[in-house]
Amino acid sequence: MFKKLLAPPGKKPRLSDAEVARKYPRYRTQVIISIFVGYMGYYFVRNTTSILSGILKMSATEIGIITCASYIAYGVSKFVSGLISDESNSKIFLPLGLLLSGIINIFIGVIPSVITSVWLFTIFYLINGWLQGMGWPPGARTLVYWFGNKERITYGTIWNLSHNFGGAIAPLLAGAGLALAGNDPLAQARVAYWFPGVVVCIMAVIIYFIQEDTPESVGLPPIEEYKSEEYRESDNAKLEEDAAGAATGLSGTFSYVGGATVATLVIGIIVDHLGWGVAFIVFGISGIAAIICTLLSRDKSLEYWEDDKK
């Protein structure tokens, strides 16, 4: 049943050239908005525990157990989901993970015993961590199918901004939940889980209606044909493929290590000494600086790539 639900749709009959010219840009806009908003939504329900550590009155060890369980599940799921996503319908895969993650957070908020039991909390966060791993693979798959080689880094950078926006908005969303709960710490903690959960469930429904799987699934030609790109296999194709894979893996590793450092350690130190206002400013500036550096490196990388192909 689950396999049938995620099965990719068949190819629709090719639209006329006039319809292709009219609809292709619209669909491309839809899917970049979809994966941006979708992955941003995953951050809203990813790690509320760290935000509420003081309110939950748990020890650092207990918070560490819960958070560690979530990230381990997230890491394993991201790999497994990547394999599954390659053969799945992104229109279903992306919002499904977000919807289920939202439901888990609603359960954490409405079932009283969850946030008072470390082990029950850990089980729910293990499940949530696994569902969180379903967010990135369909987004990356969407970029490959809808954007050409020469523009993929640019749109990938735009999509990567969802990390910054999601990480910045998540505490505000949890804070809005706290404001609804009055002065009872336990009630505050519960609302801070179910309120973002409800928000992302609504987002998941919206994303389902604007996300598409591949151009062929809506009657459009492949992106290579639309962009008049031709794949040329060089004599060192296997070596280049392995090098590209290694570079992608390393860049992802450094991106997450750097991102986690800024989002937790550095921001935490700034909050303790200078307050949240300065922390948000630093967070925003670091995101802007990262975008500029990425775009500059993109230009150099493409220039080197084109020279190498000549």
PDB file of C-alpha atoms in Angstrom, residues 109-270:
ATOM      1  CA  GLY A 109       1.503  18.292  22.725  1.00  0.00           C
ATOM      2  CA  VAL A 110      -1.892  16.727  23.421  1.00  0.00           C
ATOM      3  CA  ILE A 111      -0.850  13.514  25.216  1.00  0.00           C
ATOM      4  CA  PRO A 112       0.083  14.691  28.754  1.00  0.00           C
ATOM      5  CA  SER A 113       2.373  11.776  29.620  1.00  0.00           C
ATOM      6  CA  VAL A 114       4.765  12.314  26.685  1.00  0.00           C
ATOM      7  CA  ILE A 115       6.563  15.459  27.864  1.00  0.00           C
ATOM      8  CA  THR A 116       6.814  14.159  31.431  1.00  0.00           C
ATOM      9  CA  SER A 117       8.474  10.860  30.478  1.00  0.00           C
ATOM     10  CA  VAL A 118      11.989  10.949  29.054  1.00  0.00           C
ATOM     11  CA  TRP A 119      11.712   7.531  27.420  1.00  0.00           C
ATOM     12  CA  LEU A 120       8.270   8.121  25.925  1.00  0.00           C
ATOM     13  CA  PHE A 121       9.504  11.498  24.714  1.00  0.00           C
ATOM     14  CA  THR A 122      12.546   9.796  23.177  1.00  0.00           C
ATOM     15  CA  ILE A 123      10.376   7.287  21.291  1.00  0.00           C
ATOM     16  CA  PHE A 124       8.234  10.045  19.807  1.00  0.00           C
ATOM     17  CA  TYR A 125      11.324  12.037  18.872  1.00  0.00           C
ATOM     18  CA  LEU A 126      12.889   8.986  17.240  1.00  0.00           C
ATOM     19  CA  ILE A 127       9.818   8.750  15.019  1.00  0.00           C
ATOM     20  CA  ASN A 128       9.884  12.495  14.397  1.00  0.00           C
ATOM     21  CA  GLY A 129      13.572  12.351  13.481  1.00  0.00           C
ATOM     22  CA  TRP A 130      12.893   9.606  10.952  1.00  0.00           C
ATOM     23  CA  LEU A 131      10.079  11.608   9.357  1.00  0.00           C
ATOM     24  CA  GLN A 132      12.335  14.671   9.230  1.00  0.00           C
ATOM     25  CA  GLY A 133      14.676  12.721   6.967  1.00  0.00           C
ATOM     26  CA  MET A 134      11.958  12.673   4.300  1.00  0.00           C
ATOM     27  CA  GLY A 135      12.288  16.408   3.600  1.00  0.00           C
ATOM     28  CA  TRP A 136      15.604  16.823   1.794  1.00  0.00           C
ATOM     29  CA  PRO A 137      15.628  13.981  -0.809  1.00  0.00           C
ATOM     30  CA  PRO A 138      12.460  14.987  -2.732  1.00  0.00           C
ATOM     31  CA  GLY A 139      13.650  18.597  -2.765  1.00  0.00           C
ATOM     32  CA  ALA A 140      16.984  17.618  -4.304  1.00  0.00           C
ATOM     33  CA  ARG A 141      15.187  15.371  -6.790  1.00  0.00           C
ATOM     34  CA  THR A 142      12.939  18.260  -7.789  1.00  0.00           C
ATOM     35  CA  LEU A 143      15.954  20.470  -8.522  1.00  0.00           C
ATOM     36  CA  VAL A 144      17.449  17.827 -10.811  1.00  0.00           C
ATOM     37  CA  TYR A 145      14.288  17.306 -12.837  1.00  0.00           C
ATOM     38  CA  TRP A 146      13.119  20.915 -13.132  1.00  0.00           C
ATOM     39  CA  PHE A 147      16.315  22.988 -13.436  1.00  0.00           C
ATOM     40  CA  GLY A 148      19.197  22.766 -15.898  1.00  0.00           C
ATOM     41  CA  ASN A 149      22.871  22.212 -15.143  1.00  0.00           C
ATOM     42  CA  LYS A 150      23.851  25.876 -15.444  1.00  0.00           C
ATOM     43  CA  GLU A 151      21.080  27.119 -13.144  1.00  0.00           C
ATOM     44  CA  ARG A 152      20.873  24.294 -10.629  1.00  0.00           C
ATOM     45  CA  ILE A 153      23.411  25.796  -8.220  1.00  0.00           C
ATOM     46  CA  THR A 154      21.576  29.126  -8.236  1.00  0.00           C
ATOM     47  CA  TYR A 155      18.205  27.542  -7.479  1.00  0.00           C
ATOM     48  CA  GLY A 156      19.845  25.145  -5.038  1.00  0.00           C
ATOM     49  CA  THR A 157      21.227  28.137  -3.161  1.00  0.00           C
ATOM     50  CA  ILE A 158      17.784  29.727  -3.085  1.00  0.00           C
ATOM     51  CA  TRP A 159      16.345  26.467  -1.766  1.00  0.00           C
ATOM     52  CA  ASN A 160      19.091  26.275   0.855  1.00  0.00           C
ATOM     53  CA  LEU A 161      17.800  29.559   2.305  1.00  0.00           C
ATOM     54  CA  SER A 162      14.890  27.551   3.678  1.00  0.00           C
ATOM     55  CA  HIS A 163      17.313  26.309   6.364  1.00  0.00           C
ATOM     56  CA  ASN A 164      17.880  29.881   7.536  1.00  0.00           C
ATOM     57  CA  PHE A 165      14.258  30.927   7.379  1.00  0.00           C
ATOM     58  CA  GLY A 166      13.045  27.722   9.013  1.00  0.00           C
ATOM     59  CA  GLY A 167      15.605  27.883  11.813  1.00  0.00           C
ATOM     60  CA  ALA A 168      14.826  31.548  12.472  1.00  0.00           C
ATOM     61  CA  ILE A 169      11.031  31.236  12.384  1.00  0.00           C
ATOM     62  CA  ALA A 170      10.793  28.021  14.450  1.00  0.00           C
ATOM     63  CA  PRO A 171      11.524  29.736  17.826  1.00  0.00           C
ATOM     64  CA  LEU A 172       9.058  32.504  16.948  1.00  0.00           C
ATOM     65  CA  LEU A 173       6.373  29.944  16.130  1.00  0.00           C
ATOM     66  CA  ALA A 174       7.011  28.091  19.381  1.00  0.00           C
ATOM     67  CA  GLY A 175       6.943  31.455  21.172  1.00  0.00           C
ATOM     68  CA  ALA A 176       3.554  32.224  19.642  1.00  0.00           C
ATOM     69  CA  GLY A 177       2.375  28.921  21.076  1.00  0.00           C
ATOM     70  CA  LEU A 178       3.708  29.876  24.502  1.00  0.00           C
ATOM     71  CA  ALA A 179       1.720  33.108  24.363  1.00  0.00           C
ATOM     72  CA  LEU A 180      -1.488  31.104  23.915  1.00  0.00           C
ATOM     73  CA  ALA A 181      -0.910  28.972  27.004  1.00  0.00           C
ATOM     74  CA  GLY A 182      -0.799  31.481  29.858  1.00  0.00           C
ATOM     75  CA  ASN A 183       1.636  31.057  32.742  1.00  0.00           C
ATOM     76  CA  ASP A 184       1.469  27.296  33.315  1.00  0.00           C
ATOM     77  CA  PRO A 185       4.879  25.881  32.219  1.00  0.00           C
ATOM     78  CA  LEU A 186       3.462  22.445  31.358  1.00  0.00           C
ATOM     79  CA  ALA A 187       0.655  23.962  29.289  1.00  0.00           C
ATOM     80  CA  GLN A 188       3.179  26.234  27.565  1.00  0.00           C
ATOM     81  CA  ALA A 189       5.353  23.269  26.591  1.00  0.00           C
ATOM     82  CA  ARG A 190       2.399  21.308  25.233  1.00  0.00           C
ATOM     83  CA  VAL A 191       1.105  24.206  23.126  1.00  0.00           C
ATOM     84  CA  ALA A 192       4.621  24.872  21.787  1.00  0.00           C
ATOM     85  CA  TYR A 193       4.483  21.399  20.225  1.00  0.00           C
ATOM     86  CA  TRP A 194       0.937  21.084  18.943  1.00  0.00           C
ATOM     87  CA  PHE A 195       0.641  24.641  17.596  1.00  0.00           C
ATOM     88  CA  PRO A 196       3.576  24.342  15.110  1.00  0.00           C
ATOM     89  CA  GLY A 197       2.309  20.824  14.364  1.00  0.00           C
ATOM     90  CA  VAL A 198      -1.044  22.181  13.228  1.00  0.00           C
ATOM     91  CA  VAL A 199       0.682  24.879  11.155  1.00  0.00           C
ATOM     92  CA  VAL A 200       2.859  22.396   9.241  1.00  0.00           C
ATOM     93  CA  CYS A 201      -0.078  20.043   8.637  1.00  0.00           C
ATOM     94  CA  ILE A 202      -1.836  22.920   6.872  1.00  0.00           C
ATOM     95  CA  MET A 203       1.388  23.684   4.982  1.00  0.00           C
ATOM     96  CA  ALA A 204       1.646  20.039   3.884  1.00  0.00           C
ATOM     97  CA  VAL A 205      -1.820  20.159   2.311  1.00  0.00           C
ATOM     98  CA  ILE A 206      -0.951  23.357   0.426  1.00  0.00           C
ATOM     99  CA  ILE A 207       2.366  21.900  -0.772  1.00  0.00           C
ATOM    100  CA  TYR A 208       0.594  18.828  -2.120  1.00  0.00           C
ATOM    101  CA  PHE A 209      -1.438  21.020  -4.458  1.00  0.00           C
ATOM    102  CA  ILE A 210       1.498  23.062  -5.804  1.00  0.00           C
ATOM    103  CA  GLN A 211       4.268  20.430  -5.967  1.00  0.00           C
ATOM    104  CA  GLU A 212       4.754  18.318  -9.107  1.00  0.00           C
ATOM    105  CA  ASP A 213       6.911  15.247  -9.627  1.00  0.00           C
ATOM    106  CA  THR A 214       8.635  15.634 -13.003  1.00  0.00           C
ATOM    107  CA  PRO A 215       7.997  17.720 -16.130  1.00  0.00           C
ATOM    108  CA  GLU A 216       6.894  14.594 -17.994  1.00  0.00           C
ATOM    109  CA  SER A 217       4.227  13.905 -15.342  1.00  0.00           C
ATOM    110  CA  VAL A 218       2.403  17.096 -16.388  1.00  0.00           C
ATOM    111  CA  GLY A 219       2.934  16.765 -20.144  1.00  0.00           C
ATOM    112  CA  LEU A 220       6.127  18.819 -20.437  1.00  0.00           C
ATOM    113  CA  PRO A 221       9.450  17.827 -22.052  1.00  0.00           C
ATOM    114  CA  PRO A 222      12.499  16.928 -19.910  1.00  0.00           C
ATOM    115  CA  ILE A 223      14.517  19.889 -18.654  1.00  0.00           C
ATOM    116  CA  GLU A 224      17.435  18.983 -20.960  1.00  0.00           C
ATOM    117  CA  GLU A 225      15.176  19.355 -23.982  1.00  0.00           C
ATOM    118  CA  TYR A 226      13.540  22.527 -22.673  1.00  0.00           C
ATOM    119  CA  LYS A 227      16.924  24.137 -21.974  1.00  0.00           C
ATOM    120  CA  SER A 228      18.531  22.660 -25.116  1.00  0.00           C
ATOM    121  CA  GLU A 229      21.231  20.983 -23.037  1.00  0.00           C
ATOM    122  CA  GLU A 230      23.196  18.044 -24.344  1.00  0.00           C
ATOM    123  CA  TYR A 231      24.914  15.509 -22.130  1.00  0.00           C
ATOM    124  CA  ARG A 232      28.469  14.809 -23.222  1.00  0.00           C
ATOM    125  CA  GLU A 233      30.318  11.911 -21.685  1.00  0.00           C
ATOM    126  CA  SER A 234      34.048  12.515 -21.386  1.00  0.00           C
ATOM    127  CA  ASP A 235      36.801   9.921 -21.326  1.00  0.00           C
ATOM    128  CA  ASN A 236      37.079  10.375 -17.573  1.00  0.00           C
ATOM    129  CA  ALA A 237      33.322  10.258 -16.915  1.00  0.00           C
ATOM    130  CA  LYS A 238      33.559   7.712 -14.072  1.00  0.00           C
ATOM    131  CA  LEU A 239      36.359   9.632 -12.372  1.00  0.00           C
ATOM    132  CA  GLU A 240      34.458  12.893 -12.705  1.00  0.00           C
ATOM    133  CA  GLU A 241      31.306  11.260 -11.354  1.00  0.00           C
ATOM    134  CA  ASP A 242      33.127   9.880  -8.303  1.00  0.00           C
ATOM    135  CA  ALA A 243      34.854  13.211  -7.685  1.00  0.00           C
ATOM    136  CA  ALA A 244      31.553  15.068  -7.952  1.00  0.00           C
ATOM    137  CA  GLY A 245      29.938  12.646  -5.512  1.00  0.00           C
ATOM    138  CA  ALA A 246      32.783  13.019  -3.021  1.00  0.00           C
ATOM    139  CA  ALA A 247      32.719  16.806  -3.340  1.00  0.00           C
ATOM    140  CA  THR A 248      28.958  16.869  -2.807  1.00  0.00           C
ATOM    141  CA  GLY A 249      29.237  14.677   0.274  1.00  0.00           C
ATOM    142  CA  LEU A 250      32.026  16.772   1.771  1.00  0.00           C
ATOM    143  CA  SER A 251      30.223  20.029   1.023  1.00  0.00           C
ATOM    144  CA  GLY A 252      27.105  18.689   2.713  1.00  0.00           C
ATOM    145  CA  THR A 253      29.125  17.596   5.743  1.00  0.00           C
ATOM    146  CA  PHE A 254      30.841  20.956   6.149  1.00  0.00           C
ATOM    147  CA  SER A 255      27.553  22.762   5.494  1.00  0.00           C
ATOM    148  CA  TYR A 256      25.809  20.923   8.313  1.00  0.00           C
ATOM    149  CA  VAL A 257      28.739  21.138  10.720  1.00  0.00           C
ATOM    150  CA  GLY A 258      29.032  24.863  10.085  1.00  0.00           C
ATOM    151  CA  GLY A 259      25.282  25.363  10.183  1.00  0.00           C
ATOM    152  CA  ALA A 260      24.880  23.445  13.422  1.00  0.00           C
ATOM    153  CA  THR A 261      27.767  25.374  14.978  1.00  0.00           C
ATOM    154  CA  VAL A 262      26.266  28.741  14.075  1.00  0.00           C
ATOM    155  CA  ALA A 263      22.705  27.734  14.935  1.00  0.00           C
ATOM    156  CA  THR A 264      23.519  26.209  18.328  1.00  0.00           C
ATOM    157  CA  LEU A 265      26.920  26.945  19.845  1.00  0.00           C
ATOM    158  CA  VAL A 266      27.668  30.417  18.455  1.00  0.00           C
ATOM    159  CA  ILE A 267      24.083  31.664  18.684  1.00  0.00           C
ATOM    160  CA  GLY A 268      23.786  30.191  22.179  1.00  0.00           C
ATOM    161  CA  ILE A 269      26.872  32.074  23.376  1.00  0.00           C
ATOM    162  CA  ILE A 270      25.614  35.320  21.827  1.00  0.00           C
TER     163      ILE A 270
END
